[in-house]
mmCIF file of C-alpha atoms in Angstrom:
data_model
loop_
_atom_site.group_PDB
_atom_site.id
_atom_site.type_symbol
_atom_site.label_atom_id
_atom_site.label_comp_id
_atom_site.label_asym_id
_atom_site.label_seq_id
_atom_site.Cartn_x
_atom_site.Cartn_y
_atom_site.Cartn_z
ATOM 1 C CA MET A 1 50.769 50.024 -42.428
ATOM 2 C CA PHE A 2 51.670 51.076 -45.967
ATOM 3 C CA PRO A 3 51.753 47.498 -47.365
ATOM 4 C CA PHE A 4 48.215 46.844 -46.093
ATOM 5 C CA MET A 5 46.966 50.164 -47.459
ATOM 6 C CA ALA A 6 48.643 49.471 -50.803
ATOM 7 C CA LEU A 7 47.021 46.027 -50.972
ATOM 8 C CA THR A 8 43.537 47.415 -50.352
ATOM 9 C CA PHE A 9 44.181 50.222 -52.857
ATOM 10 C CA TRP A 10 45.242 47.652 -55.460
ATOM 11 C CA LEU A 11 42.136 45.527 -54.764
ATOM 12 C CA TYR A 12 39.748 48.472 -54.965
ATOM 13 C CA ASN A 13 41.371 49.782 -58.140
ATOM 14 C CA ASN A 14 41.374 46.375 -59.866
ATOM 15 C CA VAL A 15 37.746 45.639 -59.005
ATOM 16 C CA ASN A 16 36.156 49.089 -59.282
ATOM 17 C CA GLY A 17 38.692 51.534 -60.647
ATOM 18 C CA PHE A 18 38.794 55.076 -59.341
ATOM 19 C CA ASN A 19 36.253 57.560 -60.597
ATOM 20 C CA LEU A 20 37.124 60.739 -58.725
ATOM 21 C CA ASP A 21 34.514 62.754 -60.652
ATOM 22 C CA GLY A 22 31.901 61.751 -58.081
ATOM 23 C CA ILE A 23 33.758 63.413 -55.196
ATOM 24 C CA SER A 24 31.883 66.488 -54.045
ATOM 25 C CA TRP A 25 31.915 68.928 -51.141
ATOM 26 C CA GLY A 26 29.674 66.434 -49.400
ATOM 27 C CA TYR A 27 32.582 63.990 -49.356
ATOM 28 C CA ALA A 28 34.856 66.666 -47.921
ATOM 29 C CA VAL A 29 32.405 67.143 -45.039
ATOM 30 C CA ALA A 30 31.296 63.537 -44.606
ATOM 31 C CA LEU A 31 34.746 61.911 -44.517
ATOM 32 C CA PRO A 32 36.135 63.787 -41.476
ATOM 33 C CA LEU A 33 32.851 63.279 -39.600
ATOM 34 C CA LEU A 34 32.867 59.577 -40.469
ATOM 35 C CA ILE A 35 36.486 59.270 -39.345
ATOM 36 C CA LEU A 36 35.705 60.964 -36.001
ATOM 37 C CA CYS A 37 32.904 58.475 -35.403
ATOM 38 C CA LEU A 38 35.112 55.561 -36.431
ATOM 39 C CA ILE A 39 37.860 56.652 -34.019
ATOM 40 C CA ILE A 40 35.344 56.267 -31.185
ATOM 41 C CA VAL A 41 34.192 52.910 -32.571
ATOM 42 C CA HIS A 42 37.860 51.850 -32.824
ATOM 43 C CA GLU A 43 38.307 52.314 -29.066
ATOM 44 C CA LEU A 44 34.961 50.639 -28.345
ATOM 45 C CA ILE A 45 36.059 47.562 -30.298
ATOM 46 C CA HIS A 46 39.216 47.349 -28.172
ATOM 47 C CA GLY A 47 37.086 47.580 -25.039
ATOM 48 C CA ILE A 48 34.441 45.081 -26.140
ATOM 49 C CA THR A 49 37.033 42.498 -27.146
ATOM 50 C CA TRP A 50 39.046 42.824 -23.945
ATOM 51 C CA ALA A 51 35.869 42.894 -21.824
ATOM 52 C CA ILE A 52 34.870 39.502 -23.228
ATOM 53 C CA PHE A 53 38.044 37.978 -21.733
ATOM 54 C CA ALA A 54 38.379 40.028 -18.541
ATOM 55 C CA LYS A 55 36.978 38.476 -15.359
ATOM 56 C CA ASN A 56 35.164 41.676 -14.449
ATOM 57 C CA HIS A 57 34.218 42.362 -18.079
ATOM 58 C CA PHE A 58 33.446 46.067 -18.634
ATOM 59 C CA HIS A 59 34.338 46.926 -15.035
ATOM 60 C CA ALA A 60 37.956 46.235 -16.044
ATOM 61 C CA ILE A 61 37.822 48.587 -19.048
ATOM 62 C CA ASP A 62 38.506 52.306 -19.037
ATOM 63 C CA PHE A 63 38.019 54.776 -21.872
ATOM 64 C CA GLY A 64 39.381 58.288 -21.984
ATOM 65 C CA ILE A 65 41.192 60.996 -23.890
ATOM 66 C CA VAL A 66 44.728 62.279 -23.430
ATOM 67 C CA TRP A 67 43.814 65.933 -23.813
ATOM 68 C CA SER A 68 47.348 67.173 -24.470
ATOM 69 C CA THR A 69 47.442 65.161 -27.724
ATOM 70 C CA LEU A 70 43.670 64.745 -28.275
ATOM 71 C CA SER A 71 44.239 60.976 -28.333
ATOM 72 C CA PRO A 72 41.394 58.696 -27.289
ATOM 73 C CA TYR A 73 42.367 55.494 -25.518
ATOM 74 C CA CYS A 74 41.004 52.280 -24.101
ATOM 75 C CA THR A 75 42.740 50.269 -21.433
ATOM 76 C CA CYS A 76 42.051 47.022 -19.579
ATOM 77 C CA PHE A 77 43.031 46.914 -15.910
ATOM 78 C CA GLU A 78 43.095 43.109 -15.702
ATOM 79 C CA PRO A 79 45.906 40.952 -17.044
ATOM 80 C CA LEU A 80 44.964 38.908 -20.102
ATOM 81 C CA LYS A 81 46.571 35.994 -21.872
ATOM 82 C CA LYS A 82 48.833 37.000 -24.726
ATOM 83 C CA TRP A 83 46.404 35.914 -27.467
ATOM 84 C CA GLN A 84 43.499 37.681 -25.742
ATOM 85 C CA TYR A 85 45.392 40.948 -25.458
ATOM 86 C CA LEU A 86 46.678 40.762 -29.017
ATOM 87 C CA LEU A 87 43.253 39.902 -30.413
ATOM 88 C CA GLY A 88 41.787 42.940 -28.650
ATOM 89 C CA THR A 89 44.637 45.024 -30.005
ATOM 90 C CA ALA A 90 44.140 43.844 -33.600
ATOM 91 C CA MET A 91 40.324 43.797 -33.785
ATOM 92 C CA PRO A 92 39.647 47.478 -34.627
ATOM 93 C CA THR A 93 42.040 47.424 -37.568
ATOM 94 C CA LEU A 94 40.707 44.078 -38.764
ATOM 95 C CA VAL A 95 37.051 45.120 -38.481
ATOM 96 C CA LEU A 96 37.165 48.793 -39.489
ATOM 97 C CA GLY A 97 40.174 48.675 -41.789
ATOM 98 C CA GLY A 98 40.035 45.248 -43.384
ATOM 99 C CA GLY A 99 36.286 44.778 -43.114
ATOM 100 C CA GLY A 100 35.604 48.328 -44.233
ATOM 101 C CA ALA A 101 37.906 47.921 -47.231
ATOM 102 C CA ALA A 102 36.223 44.638 -48.193
ATOM 103 C CA ALA A 103 32.797 46.281 -47.931
ATOM 104 C CA ALA A 104 34.018 49.249 -49.996
ATOM 105 C CA VAL A 105 35.319 46.953 -52.731
ATOM 106 C CA MET A 106 32.089 44.930 -52.799
ATOM 107 C CA THR A 107 29.816 47.998 -52.860
ATOM 108 C CA ASN A 108 32.048 50.338 -54.902
ATOM 109 C CA GLN A 109 31.782 53.045 -52.231
ATOM 110 C CA LEU A 110 34.715 55.437 -52.488
ATOM 111 C CA LEU A 111 33.896 57.270 -49.241
ATOM 112 C CA LEU A 112 33.906 53.984 -47.338
ATOM 113 C CA PHE A 113 37.188 53.048 -49.039
ATOM 114 C CA PHE A 114 38.906 56.273 -47.919
ATOM 115 C CA ALA A 115 37.603 55.770 -44.365
ATOM 116 C CA ALA A 116 38.844 52.157 -44.364
ATOM 117 C CA GLU A 117 42.276 53.276 -45.573
ATOM 118 C CA TYR A 118 42.415 55.780 -42.708
ATOM 119 C CA MET A 119 41.384 53.068 -40.245
ATOM 120 C CA ILE A 120 44.194 50.843 -41.493
ATOM 121 C CA LEU A 121 46.621 53.739 -41.061
ATOM 122 C CA SER A 122 45.275 54.501 -37.580
ATOM 123 C CA GLY A 123 45.952 50.890 -36.567
ATOM 124 C CA GLY A 124 49.681 51.521 -36.942
ATOM 125 C CA GLY A 125 50.223 52.010 -33.224
ATOM 126 C CA ASP A 126 48.302 48.837 -32.453
ATOM 127 C CA PHE A 127 50.303 46.961 -35.085
ATOM 128 C CA GLN A 128 53.521 48.223 -33.483
ATOM 129 C CA LEU A 129 52.389 46.800 -30.129
ATOM 130 C CA ILE A 130 51.658 43.455 -31.781
ATOM 131 C CA LEU A 131 55.106 43.375 -33.396
ATOM 132 C CA ARG A 132 56.722 44.265 -30.081
ATOM 133 C CA SER A 133 54.874 41.421 -28.363
ATOM 134 C CA ILE A 134 56.271 38.893 -30.838
ATOM 135 C CA LEU A 135 59.578 39.268 -29.014
ATOM 136 C CA THR A 136 57.967 37.569 -26.005
ATOM 137 C CA ASP A 137 57.845 33.834 -26.644
ATOM 138 C CA LYS A 138 56.465 32.754 -23.276
ATOM 139 C CA ARG A 139 53.061 31.121 -23.643
ATOM 140 C CA GLU A 140 52.425 31.548 -19.946
ATOM 141 C CA SER A 141 52.718 35.330 -20.148
ATOM 142 C CA LEU A 142 49.979 37.673 -19.004
ATOM 143 C CA TYR A 143 49.515 41.000 -20.747
ATOM 144 C CA CYS A 144 48.152 44.100 -19.101
ATOM 145 C CA ALA A 145 47.669 47.521 -20.620
ATOM 146 C CA HIS A 146 50.124 49.991 -19.135
ATOM 147 C CA PRO A 147 48.253 52.077 -16.563
ATOM 148 C CA TYR A 148 49.472 55.493 -17.735
ATOM 149 C CA GLU A 149 51.503 55.115 -20.942
ATOM 150 C CA CYS A 150 50.808 53.765 -24.420
ATOM 151 C CA GLY A 151 51.644 50.073 -24.541
ATOM 152 C CA PHE A 152 51.498 47.080 -22.262
ATOM 153 C CA VAL A 153 53.265 45.292 -19.438
ATOM 154 C CA VAL A 154 54.115 41.587 -19.691
ATOM 155 C CA PHE A 155 54.113 39.320 -16.657
ATOM 156 C CA GLU A 156 55.992 36.057 -17.262
ATOM 157 C CA LYS A 157 55.523 32.897 -15.224
#
């Protein structure tokens, strides 16, 4: 995700520059709290996007936490078309990372910029799944979130 983070850093710096004098203890408290909230929103965006395409909508979506690693997750129990699954996989990073970075550049909000950079970084696992799916060229494939591991299962016709 480094190239995407570097691009947003370059954009923010060229438009606004970095004035780190405004960073206070409030930032040190607000940023982790904001990131915790955005992690939850990240999973909700996965679920909302997949629920739009699933036949049973939100009844096909499950949210949870892997307590051993403190990792939140969202999974869809119904198979989806490749583009539907990949769109749901990419949406949190696009919205929270890319959209957040664009909003930070436009409003010159350094706190929002740091949160957006973290959201881009946190989309690394999702991006890895997208890259892995590129190896499957079948247009008639159905994608389903793996029921108990990170990743997906592909059903080819």
